[in-house]
Short mmCIF file of C-alpha atoms in Angstrom, two decimals:
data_model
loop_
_atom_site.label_atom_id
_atom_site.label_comp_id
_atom_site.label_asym_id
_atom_site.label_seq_id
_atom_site.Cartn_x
_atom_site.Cartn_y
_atom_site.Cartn_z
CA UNK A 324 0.00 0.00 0.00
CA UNK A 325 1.65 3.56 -0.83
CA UNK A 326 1.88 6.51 1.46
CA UNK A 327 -0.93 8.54 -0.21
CA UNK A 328 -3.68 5.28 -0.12
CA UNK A 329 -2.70 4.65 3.65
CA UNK A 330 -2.65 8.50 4.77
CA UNK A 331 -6.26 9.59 6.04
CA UNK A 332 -6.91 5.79 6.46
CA UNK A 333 -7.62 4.31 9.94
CA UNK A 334 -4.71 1.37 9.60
CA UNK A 335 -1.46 0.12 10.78
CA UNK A 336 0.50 3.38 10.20
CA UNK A 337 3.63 2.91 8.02
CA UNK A 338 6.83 1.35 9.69
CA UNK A 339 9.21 3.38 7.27
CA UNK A 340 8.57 6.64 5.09
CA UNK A 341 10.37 9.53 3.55
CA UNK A 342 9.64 12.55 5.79
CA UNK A 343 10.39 15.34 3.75
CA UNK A 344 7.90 14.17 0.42
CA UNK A 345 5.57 13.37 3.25
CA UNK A 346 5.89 17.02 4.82
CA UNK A 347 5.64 18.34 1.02
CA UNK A 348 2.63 16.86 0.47
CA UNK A 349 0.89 17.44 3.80
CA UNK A 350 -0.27 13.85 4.64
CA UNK A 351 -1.85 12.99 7.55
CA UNK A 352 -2.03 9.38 8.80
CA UNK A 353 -4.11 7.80 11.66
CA UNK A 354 -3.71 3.87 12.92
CA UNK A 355 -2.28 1.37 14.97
CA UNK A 356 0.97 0.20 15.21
CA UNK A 357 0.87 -3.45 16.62
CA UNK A 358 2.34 -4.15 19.94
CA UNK A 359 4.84 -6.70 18.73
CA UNK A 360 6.58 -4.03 17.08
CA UNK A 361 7.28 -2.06 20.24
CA UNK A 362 9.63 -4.66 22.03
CA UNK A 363 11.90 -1.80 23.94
CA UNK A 364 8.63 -0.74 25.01
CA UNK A 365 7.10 -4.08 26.18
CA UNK A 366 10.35 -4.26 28.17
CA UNK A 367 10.39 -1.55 30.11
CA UNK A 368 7.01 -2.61 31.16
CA UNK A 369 4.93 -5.11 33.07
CA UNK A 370 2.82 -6.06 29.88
CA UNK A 371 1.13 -4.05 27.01
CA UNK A 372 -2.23 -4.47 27.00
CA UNK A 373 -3.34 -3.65 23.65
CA UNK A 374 -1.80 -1.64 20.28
CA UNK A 375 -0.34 2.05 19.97
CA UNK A 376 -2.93 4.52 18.53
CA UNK A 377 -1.19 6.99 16.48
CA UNK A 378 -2.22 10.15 14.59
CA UNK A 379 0.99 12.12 12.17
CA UNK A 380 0.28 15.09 10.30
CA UNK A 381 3.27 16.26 8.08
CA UNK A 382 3.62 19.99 6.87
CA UNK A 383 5.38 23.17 7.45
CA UNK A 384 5.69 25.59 10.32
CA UNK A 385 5.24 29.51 9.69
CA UNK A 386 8.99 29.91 8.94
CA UNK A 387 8.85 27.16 6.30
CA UNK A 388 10.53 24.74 7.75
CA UNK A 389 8.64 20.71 7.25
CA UNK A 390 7.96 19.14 10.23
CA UNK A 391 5.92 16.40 11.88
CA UNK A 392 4.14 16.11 14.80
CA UNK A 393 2.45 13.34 16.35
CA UNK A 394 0.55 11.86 19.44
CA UNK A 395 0.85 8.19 20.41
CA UNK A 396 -1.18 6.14 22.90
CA UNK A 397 -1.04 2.41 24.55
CA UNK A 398 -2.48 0.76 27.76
CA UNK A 399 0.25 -0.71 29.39
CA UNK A 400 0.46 -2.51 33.11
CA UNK A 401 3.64 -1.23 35.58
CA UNK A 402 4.15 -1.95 38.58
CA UNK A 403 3.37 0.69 41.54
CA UNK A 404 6.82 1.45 43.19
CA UNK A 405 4.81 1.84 46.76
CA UNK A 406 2.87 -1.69 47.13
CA UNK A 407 4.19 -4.00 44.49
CA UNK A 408 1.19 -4.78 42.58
CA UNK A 409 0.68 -4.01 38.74
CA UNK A 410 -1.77 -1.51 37.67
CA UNK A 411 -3.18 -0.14 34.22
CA UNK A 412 -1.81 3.15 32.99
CA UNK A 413 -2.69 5.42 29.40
CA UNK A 414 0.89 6.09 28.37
CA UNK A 415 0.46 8.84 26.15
CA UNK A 416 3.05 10.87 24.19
CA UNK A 417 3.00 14.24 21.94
CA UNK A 418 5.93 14.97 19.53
CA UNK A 419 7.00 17.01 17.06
CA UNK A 420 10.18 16.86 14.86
CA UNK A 421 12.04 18.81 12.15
CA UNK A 422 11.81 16.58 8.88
CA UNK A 423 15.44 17.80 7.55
CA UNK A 424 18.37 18.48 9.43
CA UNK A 425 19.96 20.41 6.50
CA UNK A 426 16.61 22.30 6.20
CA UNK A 427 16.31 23.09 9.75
CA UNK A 428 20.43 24.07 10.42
CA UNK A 429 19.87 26.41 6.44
CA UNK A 430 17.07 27.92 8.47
CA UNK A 431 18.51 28.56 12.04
CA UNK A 432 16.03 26.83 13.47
CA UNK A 433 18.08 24.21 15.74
CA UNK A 434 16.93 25.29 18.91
CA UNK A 435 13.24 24.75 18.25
CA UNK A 436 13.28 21.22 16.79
CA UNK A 437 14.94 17.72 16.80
CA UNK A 438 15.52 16.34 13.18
CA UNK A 439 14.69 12.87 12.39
CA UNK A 440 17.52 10.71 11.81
CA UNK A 441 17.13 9.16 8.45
CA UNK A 442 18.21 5.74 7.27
CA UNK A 443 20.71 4.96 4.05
CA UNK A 444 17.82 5.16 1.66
CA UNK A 445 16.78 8.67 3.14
CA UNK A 446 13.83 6.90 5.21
CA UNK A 447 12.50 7.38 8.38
CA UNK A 448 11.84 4.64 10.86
CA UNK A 449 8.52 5.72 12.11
CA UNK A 450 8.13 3.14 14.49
CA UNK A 451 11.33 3.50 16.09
CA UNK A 452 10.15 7.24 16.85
CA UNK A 453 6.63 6.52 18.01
CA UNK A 454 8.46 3.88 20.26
CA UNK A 455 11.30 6.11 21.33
CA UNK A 456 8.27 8.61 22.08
CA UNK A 457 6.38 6.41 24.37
CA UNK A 458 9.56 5.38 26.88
CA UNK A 459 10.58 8.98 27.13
CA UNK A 460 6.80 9.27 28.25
CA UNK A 461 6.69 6.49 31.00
CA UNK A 462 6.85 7.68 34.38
CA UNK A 463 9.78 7.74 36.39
CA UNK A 464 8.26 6.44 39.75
CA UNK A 465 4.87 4.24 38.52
CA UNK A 466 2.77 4.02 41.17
CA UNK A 467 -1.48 4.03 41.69
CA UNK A 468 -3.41 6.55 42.41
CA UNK A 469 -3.25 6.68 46.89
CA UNK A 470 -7.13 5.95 46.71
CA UNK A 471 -6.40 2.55 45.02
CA UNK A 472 -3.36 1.51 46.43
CA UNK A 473 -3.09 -1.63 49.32
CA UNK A 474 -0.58 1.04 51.00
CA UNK A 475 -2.04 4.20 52.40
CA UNK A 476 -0.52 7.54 53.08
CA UNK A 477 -1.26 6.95 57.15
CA UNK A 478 1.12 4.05 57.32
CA UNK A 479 3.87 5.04 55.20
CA UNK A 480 6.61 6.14 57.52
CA UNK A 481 9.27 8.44 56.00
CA UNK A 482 11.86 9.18 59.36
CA UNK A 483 11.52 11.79 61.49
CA UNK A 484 13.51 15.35 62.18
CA UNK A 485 15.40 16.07 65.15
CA UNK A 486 14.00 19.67 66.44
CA UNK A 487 17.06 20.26 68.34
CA UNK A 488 19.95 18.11 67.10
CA UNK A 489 22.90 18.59 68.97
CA UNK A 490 25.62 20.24 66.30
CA UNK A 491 28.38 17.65 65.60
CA UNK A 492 30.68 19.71 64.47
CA UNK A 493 32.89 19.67 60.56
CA UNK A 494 32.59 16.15 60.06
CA UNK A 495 35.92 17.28 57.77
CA UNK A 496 38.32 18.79 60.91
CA UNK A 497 40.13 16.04 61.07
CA UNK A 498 41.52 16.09 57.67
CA UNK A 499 42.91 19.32 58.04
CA UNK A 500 45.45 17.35 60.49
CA UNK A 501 46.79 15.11 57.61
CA UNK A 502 47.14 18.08 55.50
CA UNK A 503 49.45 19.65 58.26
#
C-alpha cells in the first residue's frame, strides 16, 4: 500500500517513510501500530495491554521549515513502586520533529526542533520514533493513584527530624590534620 492510499486511512501506520515528500505533500495518517513491534517498550514494562494509537500530520511551520508532529497512545500494566502490585496506565506521548536536518540548520532553526535521523535510503523509521516517544513518556516512579493503592498515606513512615539536634561539628576537621 503507498503513502498517499494509507494516509487519512484508519490502519497500521507505516513502519518506514520519507519525511520530507511526506511534509511536502501534507499527509496525515491515523492507525495502529501493533504491539509486537514495540519490544523496547514491552520491556520496560509489566505487559502491554493492547496496540499504539497513532495520529501524524506532516507539513510546514510559519517559517517554512517541514515538520511532523504526532501523538501516540497504549495501555500498558507497571508496577506501583509503593505496594508492588501491577496496575493499568494510558501512556500517552505528543511529539513534534524537524523533517530535515539540512533544512532546519539552512534555516537557524536548531533550537526549536529535533531532526529525524534518516536511514541509508533517506527513510525514516517511524516506528522507532513513536516507540522512542512512548519510553521517554513512561513515568519515572509508577505508582497508583493513593485511593487505590493496598498502602495508604497513614502508614507510610518516612523518618523523622530532630528539632534540636545537637551540632556535631565539621565532620571534615580532622583532615585538616593530615594536611598539616
Amino acid at each position: 500500500m503507498t503513502d498517499e492510499a494509507n494516509a487519512g486511512a484508519a490502519s497500521l501506520i507505516p513502519e518506514k517513510l520519507d519525511p520530507v515528500r511526506c511534509a511536502e505533500k501534507r499527509l496525515e495518517y491515523s492507525g495502529t501500530v501493533k504491539r509486537q513491534f514495540l519490544t523496547r517498550l514491552a520491556d520496560m514494562t509489566e505487559s502491554l495491554e493492547g496496540d499504539a494509537e497513532v495520529s501524524i500530520s506532516f507539513g510546514r511551520d510559519p517559517s517554512g521549515v517541514f515538520i511532523m508532529k504526532g501523538r501516540a497512545s497504549v495501555p500498558v500494566s507497571l508496577v506501583c513502586e509503593r505496594c508492588g502490585e501491577p496496575f493499568s496506565y494510558s501512556l500517552q506521548a505528543d511529539f513534534s520533529y524537524a523533517c530535515s536536518a539540512r533544512q532546519l540548520k539552512e534555516l537557524g532553526a536548531e533550537d526549536i526542533y529535533d531532526a529525524v535521523e534518516l536511514d541509508e535510503f533517506g527513510d525514516l523509521s517511524l516506528y522507532g520514533i513513536i516507540e522512542d516517544e512512548l519510553i521517554l513518556a513512561l513515568p519515572m516512579v509508577p505508582k497508583h493513584d493513593i485511593s487505590e493503592c493496598s498502602v495508604k498515606d497513614d502508614i507510610q513512615v518516612f523518618g523523622e527530624v530532630k528539632e534540636d539536634a545537637p551540632s556535631e561539628g565539621n565532620p571534615f576537621a580532622g583532615l585538616g590534620k593530615l594536611f598539616k
